C-alpha atoms as one frame of an Amber mdcrd trajectory, in Angstrom:
protein
   0.000   0.000   0.000   1.153   3.535  -0.803   1.426   5.196   2.619   1.830
   8.987   2.481   1.716  10.596   5.941   3.250  13.889   4.812   0.809  14.270
   1.915  -1.979  13.795   4.454  -0.606  16.497   6.754   0.839  14.193   9.407
   4.172  14.038  11.163   5.449  10.528  10.378   7.283  10.108  13.680   4.262
  11.200  15.681   2.052   8.707  13.860   4.565   5.997  14.709   3.614   6.503
  18.348   0.401   4.571  17.596   2.282   1.315  17.108   4.579   2.012  20.058
   1.585   2.626  22.328  -0.431  -0.391  21.202   2.511  -2.779  21.156   3.846
  -1.763  24.564   0.541  -1.488  26.418  -1.551  -4.179  24.763   0.272  -6.693
  22.559   3.409  -7.187  24.656   1.327  -7.022  27.829  -0.935  -9.816  26.593
  -4.083  -7.673  26.733  -4.652  -8.080  22.985  -3.672 -10.909  20.680  -3.479
  -8.596  17.693  -4.788  -5.370  16.180  -4.730  -3.261  13.040  -4.944   0.520
  12.671  -5.685   2.559   9.538  -5.484   6.357   9.306  -6.325   8.281   6.132
  -6.729  12.003   5.434  -7.655  13.901   2.264  -7.980  10.471   0.651  -4.313
   9.616   1.326  -3.454   6.547   3.361  -1.270   7.966   6.108  -0.851   4.976
   8.387  -1.606   1.257   8.201  -0.067  -1.029  10.776  -0.745  -4.595  11.918
   0.495  -5.850  15.270   0.415  -9.291  16.850  -1.567 -12.307  15.743  -4.940
 -12.956  14.159  -4.956 -16.463  15.627  -2.800 -17.039  18.697  -3.429 -20.780
  18.836  -2.187 -21.289  15.255   0.483 -18.549  15.428  -0.953 -16.706  12.428
  -0.005 -13.015  12.240  -2.510 -10.329  11.369  -2.200  -9.620   7.651  -3.347
  -6.744   5.457  -6.388  -8.817   4.415  -7.336 -10.391   7.765 -11.113 -10.715
   8.144 -12.646  -9.417  11.376 -16.081  -9.632  12.999 -17.232  -6.027  12.875
 -20.447  -6.656  14.834 -22.168  -3.291  15.474 -20.071  -1.545  12.838 -22.692
  -3.250  10.641 -25.175  -0.622  11.872 -23.905   2.322   9.796 -23.957   0.114
   6.680 -27.559  -0.924   7.348 -28.531   2.686   8.017 -27.003   3.766   4.707
 -29.005   1.038   2.960 -32.274   2.269   4.478 -31.439   5.881   3.619 -30.899
   4.861  -0.008 -34.585   3.947  -0.019 -35.398   7.237   1.702 -33.705   8.997
  -1.209 -35.983   7.101  -3.594 -39.054   8.488  -1.843 -40.288   5.313  -0.157
 -40.723   6.955   3.252 -40.270  10.104   5.303 -38.317  10.115   8.563 -41.434
  10.948  10.566 -43.583   8.277   8.916 -44.827   5.563  11.290 -43.058   2.237
  10.975 -46.422   0.452  10.988 -46.814   1.532   7.379 -44.394  -1.319   6.605
 -44.995  -3.467   9.709 -48.802  -3.368  10.187 -48.665  -5.566  13.293 -46.783
  -2.797  15.114 -49.543  -0.217  14.727 -50.599  -0.130  18.374 -47.546  -1.350
  20.276 -48.201  -0.655  23.985 -45.677   0.759  26.454 -44.729  -1.130  29.620
 -45.857   0.554  32.856 -45.462  -2.098  35.561 -45.396  -5.813  36.274 -42.607
  -8.344  36.474 -44.072 -10.783  33.955 -46.879 -10.943  31.388 -49.584  -9.822
  31.361 -47.951  -6.441  32.030 -49.712  -3.225  32.902 -49.308  -1.082  29.800
 -50.403   2.210  28.304 -50.781   3.525  24.795 -47.708   5.119  23.268 -47.860
   8.903  23.005 -47.169   8.602  19.291 -46.280   5.854  16.809 -42.701   4.674
  16.327 -41.140   6.364  13.275 -38.335   5.570  10.864 -36.285   8.301  12.544
 -36.813   6.581  15.906 -35.421   3.309  14.601 -32.444   4.938  12.900 -31.585
   6.816  16.105 -32.354   4.123  18.750 -35.189   6.103  20.280 -38.196   3.955
  19.352 -38.753   2.139  22.642 -36.939  -1.113  21.837 -34.127  -2.626  23.906
 -31.362  -5.174  23.344 -32.659  -7.601  25.958 -30.322  -9.459  28.244 -30.964
  -7.274  31.296 -33.154  -7.494  34.363 -35.940  -5.137  33.316 -39.244  -6.995
  32.765 -39.303  -5.976  29.094 -35.825  -7.376  28.579 -36.820 -10.615  30.295
 -39.863 -10.766  28.012 -37.528 -10.677  24.994 -35.965 -13.898  26.247 -39.367
 -15.418  26.931 -40.480 -15.023  23.305 -37.166 -16.470  22.082 -35.487 -13.417
  20.542 -32.592 -14.629  18.379 -32.612 -18.013  20.117 -34.156 -20.327  17.570
 -32.298 -22.063  14.774 -33.738 -20.835  11.509 -34.598 -17.359  12.813 -35.366
 -14.938   9.971 -35.921 -11.211   9.841 -39.649 -11.882   9.516 -39.841 -14.131
  12.590 -37.614 -11.718  14.510 -39.896  -8.739  13.830 -42.959 -10.816  14.724
 -41.442 -11.720  18.107 -40.518  -8.090  18.832 -44.118  -7.112  18.201 -45.264
  -9.436  20.987 -43.428  -7.459  23.691 -44.389  -3.985  25.001 -42.069  -1.052
  24.337 -39.679  -0.090  27.114 -40.682   3.590  26.749 -42.793   5.714  24.441
 -41.065   6.515  21.128 -38.998   9.687  21.216 -38.886   9.950  25.012 -35.442
   8.375  25.528 -32.429   6.800  23.829 -31.621   3.141  24.396 -29.199   1.004
  22.407 -31.353  -1.685  20.923 -32.390  -4.077  18.168 -33.525  -1.025  16.176
 -30.980  -1.476  13.392 -31.947  -5.117  12.921 -35.470  -3.828  12.309 -33.989
  -1.351   9.826 -32.571  -4.359   7.969 -36.045  -5.849   7.828 -37.405  -2.547
   6.498 -34.801  -2.556   3.718 -35.915  -6.045   2.766 -39.642  -5.330   2.997
 -39.472  -2.055   1.048 -36.989  -3.122  -1.636 -38.397  -6.599  -2.232 -34.884
  -8.076  -2.163 -33.519 -10.176   0.672 -31.448  -7.972   2.948 -28.157  -9.724
   2.268 -28.683  -9.541  -1.483 -29.625  -5.867  -1.259 -26.403  -4.988   0.592
 -24.353  -6.946  -1.915 -25.926  -5.294  -4.952 -26.323  -1.748  -3.677 -23.326
  -1.233  -1.365 -20.680  -3.978  -1.347 -20.338  -4.555  -5.094 -20.428  -0.852
  -6.081 -17.826   0.016  -3.424 -15.599  -2.988  -4.097 -16.029  -4.322  -0.545
 -14.964  -7.789  -1.645 -14.553  -9.387   1.785 -17.620  -8.016   3.581 -20.667
 -10.193   4.218 -22.628 -12.233   6.732 -20.411 -15.310   6.438 -16.827 -16.254
   5.587 -16.317 -18.422   2.492 -14.475 -21.681   3.222 -11.646 -20.619   0.900
 -11.031 -17.554   3.095 -11.230 -19.276   6.484  -7.437 -19.033   6.878  -7.786
 -15.218   6.806 -10.464 -15.138   9.525  -9.260 -13.932  12.930 -10.049 -15.715
  16.176 -12.264 -13.921  18.673 -11.218 -13.626  22.310 -12.811 -12.727  25.619
 -11.099 -11.356  28.708 -11.393 -13.688  31.702 -11.745 -12.495  35.302  -8.020
 -13.111  35.788  -7.385 -10.834  32.749  -6.134 -13.672  30.554  -7.644 -14.204
  27.085  -9.801 -17.149  26.047 -10.921 -18.101  22.532 -14.688 -17.710  22.222
 -14.965 -18.221  18.461 -12.400 -20.413  16.735 -12.135 -19.419  13.056 -11.815
 -23.081  12.056 -15.215 -23.984  13.513 -16.947 -20.614  13.646 -20.665 -20.256
  12.888 -19.564 -17.610  10.374 -18.387 -20.446   8.117 -21.995 -21.657   7.813
 -24.864 -20.179   5.770 -27.136 -17.766   7.646 -30.900 -17.470   7.826 -30.899
 -14.351  10.032 -29.113 -11.391   8.456 -28.410  -9.083  11.366 -28.178  -5.501
  10.206 -27.289  -4.599  13.761 -24.270  -6.841  14.143 -23.905  -9.670  11.651
 -21.170  -8.593   9.253 -17.527  -9.517   8.866 -14.992  -7.627   6.794 -11.495
  -6.217   6.416 -10.001  -2.852   7.325  -9.588  -2.095   3.620 -13.257  -2.817
   2.903 -14.426  -0.637   5.763 -12.087   2.116   4.618 -13.856   2.102   1.256
 -17.187   2.465   3.053 -15.822   5.335   5.161 -14.214   6.994   2.139 -17.604
   6.966   0.439 -19.009   8.824   3.455 -16.060  11.235   3.630 -16.535  12.092
  -0.038 -20.224  12.833   0.434 -21.666   9.491  -0.675 -19.507   8.648  -3.718
 -16.345   6.644  -4.345 -14.598   5.842  -7.615 -17.658   6.775  -9.637 -20.111
   4.793  -7.511 -22.743   7.101  -6.010 -24.220   5.404  -2.912 -25.906   8.442
  -1.308 -26.303  12.105  -2.081 -24.070  14.474  -0.070 -27.033  16.114   1.647
 -28.243  12.714   2.827 -24.853  12.000   4.383 -25.018  15.369   6.121 -28.528
  14.597   7.382 -27.357  11.251   8.763 -24.398  12.690  10.671 -26.463  15.526
  12.176 -27.543  15.163  15.803 -31.231  14.136  15.878 -31.639  14.038  19.657
 -34.378  16.361  21.014 -33.336  20.007  21.416 -29.852  19.189  20.173 -29.013
  17.519  23.491 -26.457  14.840  24.221 -26.833  11.220  25.278 -26.095  11.970
  28.923 -29.504  13.612  29.223 -31.523  11.062  27.257 -29.872   7.627  27.415
 -31.239   4.755  29.483 -28.693   2.195  30.677 -24.951   2.173  30.217 -24.566
  -0.395  27.422 -23.599   1.017  24.040 -20.535   1.662  21.902 -19.992   5.255
  23.034 -19.576   7.506  26.024 -22.533   9.842  26.632 -21.171  13.253  27.666
 -20.941  15.615  24.717 -22.133  12.926  22.284 -25.200  13.227  20.074 -26.791
  10.676  17.785 -27.883  10.919  14.168 -29.281   8.364  11.738 -26.980   5.409
  12.287 -24.007   7.207  13.819 -23.016   8.863  17.070 -21.446  12.308  16.721
 -19.134  14.384  18.902 -20.951  17.640  19.683 -18.046  19.503  21.232 -14.494
  18.896  22.364 -15.002  20.480  25.789 -18.087  18.499  26.863 -16.836  15.275
  25.285 -13.308  15.769  26.609 -11.770  14.621  23.341 -10.822  15.760  19.863
 -13.104  15.451  16.866 -16.038  17.857  17.209 -18.439  17.089  14.359 -17.090
  13.624  13.676 -19.402  10.632  13.333 -18.612   7.134  14.454 -19.500   3.802
  15.998 -17.866   0.608  17.226 -18.371  -3.131  17.506 -18.668  -5.679  20.305
 -15.178  -7.080  19.604 -13.597  -3.651  20.292 -13.484  -2.496  16.662 -13.955
   1.244  16.104 -14.081   3.816  13.333 -14.733   7.496  12.899 -15.036   9.975
  10.042 -14.168  13.613  10.752 -15.459  15.928   7.998 -13.660  18.971   9.419
 -10.251  17.286   9.353 -11.155  15.228   6.254 -10.079  12.208   8.288 -10.904
   8.498   8.520  -9.634   6.216  11.304 -10.337   2.478  11.619  -9.173   0.156
  14.377  -9.672  -3.600  14.185  -9.123  -6.203  16.874 -11.130  -9.135  18.309
 -11.610  -8.662  22.043 -14.871  -8.869  23.949 -16.392  -7.008  25.678 -15.850
  -3.754  23.831 -15.792  -1.597  26.959 -12.648  -3.313  28.279 -10.342  -0.528
  27.055 -10.950   2.993  25.726  -9.266   2.560  22.358 -11.233   5.421  20.807
 -10.018   7.982  23.329  -6.428   6.790  23.177  -6.324   6.738  19.376  -7.852
  10.196  19.183  -5.033  11.548  21.363  -2.437   9.863  19.169  -3.950  10.673
  15.773  -4.971  14.316  16.237  -1.695  15.235  17.897   0.110  13.932  14.802
  -1.698  16.361  12.441   0.705  19.225  11.765  -0.605  21.146   8.738
């Protein structure tokens, strides 16, 4: 790869501190098995470095084309897909979702009760497309102790072999909303529902839609919901941090479910891909929706998506329920598929106006339109809140910009 830090306005030696920091504090210390960092500015690749191993048990180093589980970094891709249909006039942001999912027309809101039948009330207004794109529609991610989250488990959310987007949406419709749409922000299954909406509106299966309308046009050759057998040797192992801080394999690439065909195409967290592929997706966003002649979105749509859509321009600290998500809350807003840094002072970090997200295996990315910057970090460590890679990389990257 042609790496040009000076052409991108970086000090080469300062950028080299990224590898020094990650190797000393994480790879050598045994906190990560391996990682990969990409930094690009003004379209120039300024930094691309792989450290450690993709598969510790087989002693395979991370390579330029290693395939990673990107989990919730699938969400921006799904959101772009739905906004392509918005551009074609299929819906307005404030349209009720029940236009496409009739069974959701009168979803009630939980009021009290530990188990069904709950005490509920009518929602103050219907759930909208904007609500789903911004995680403010009343859904949750389940897995917690709230009665609504327990009800998700009771109806078998994502637990049955052969789950499809249709069966998934039907199950969600059997459980009351956690709160009335628009009243709060809660990280949730919303983007999986967005994937269903793409499928229902377009008439194509969700995986085929992404392939035809995003992956093929952008040349994202290694991104998808499964890993072809021929590429299994490029697939990284996934690790979890034990209580004693050692690392355990939780998904062996040789026997991973990602090697098998899928029936449930999770727009919220189902994709795998490479740093290079995700860079092409981010470059499309940085360039206002186009890359190498392929127009994915209009520039005004990209701007609409990265704009804060939280009520009164507030941040997540005043609206979010629960602590589980892929971002801090202070000084952070949320748009249509992305979080955004509202200000450097409140957020306590560089990058005001950037837009970003991360994945459950500690992958992160951000696009900064003011600095014309893209940063991608890939690793495979769960849970994602183990270390603050975003904050550390922001310190290292922004302090290396010298033009």
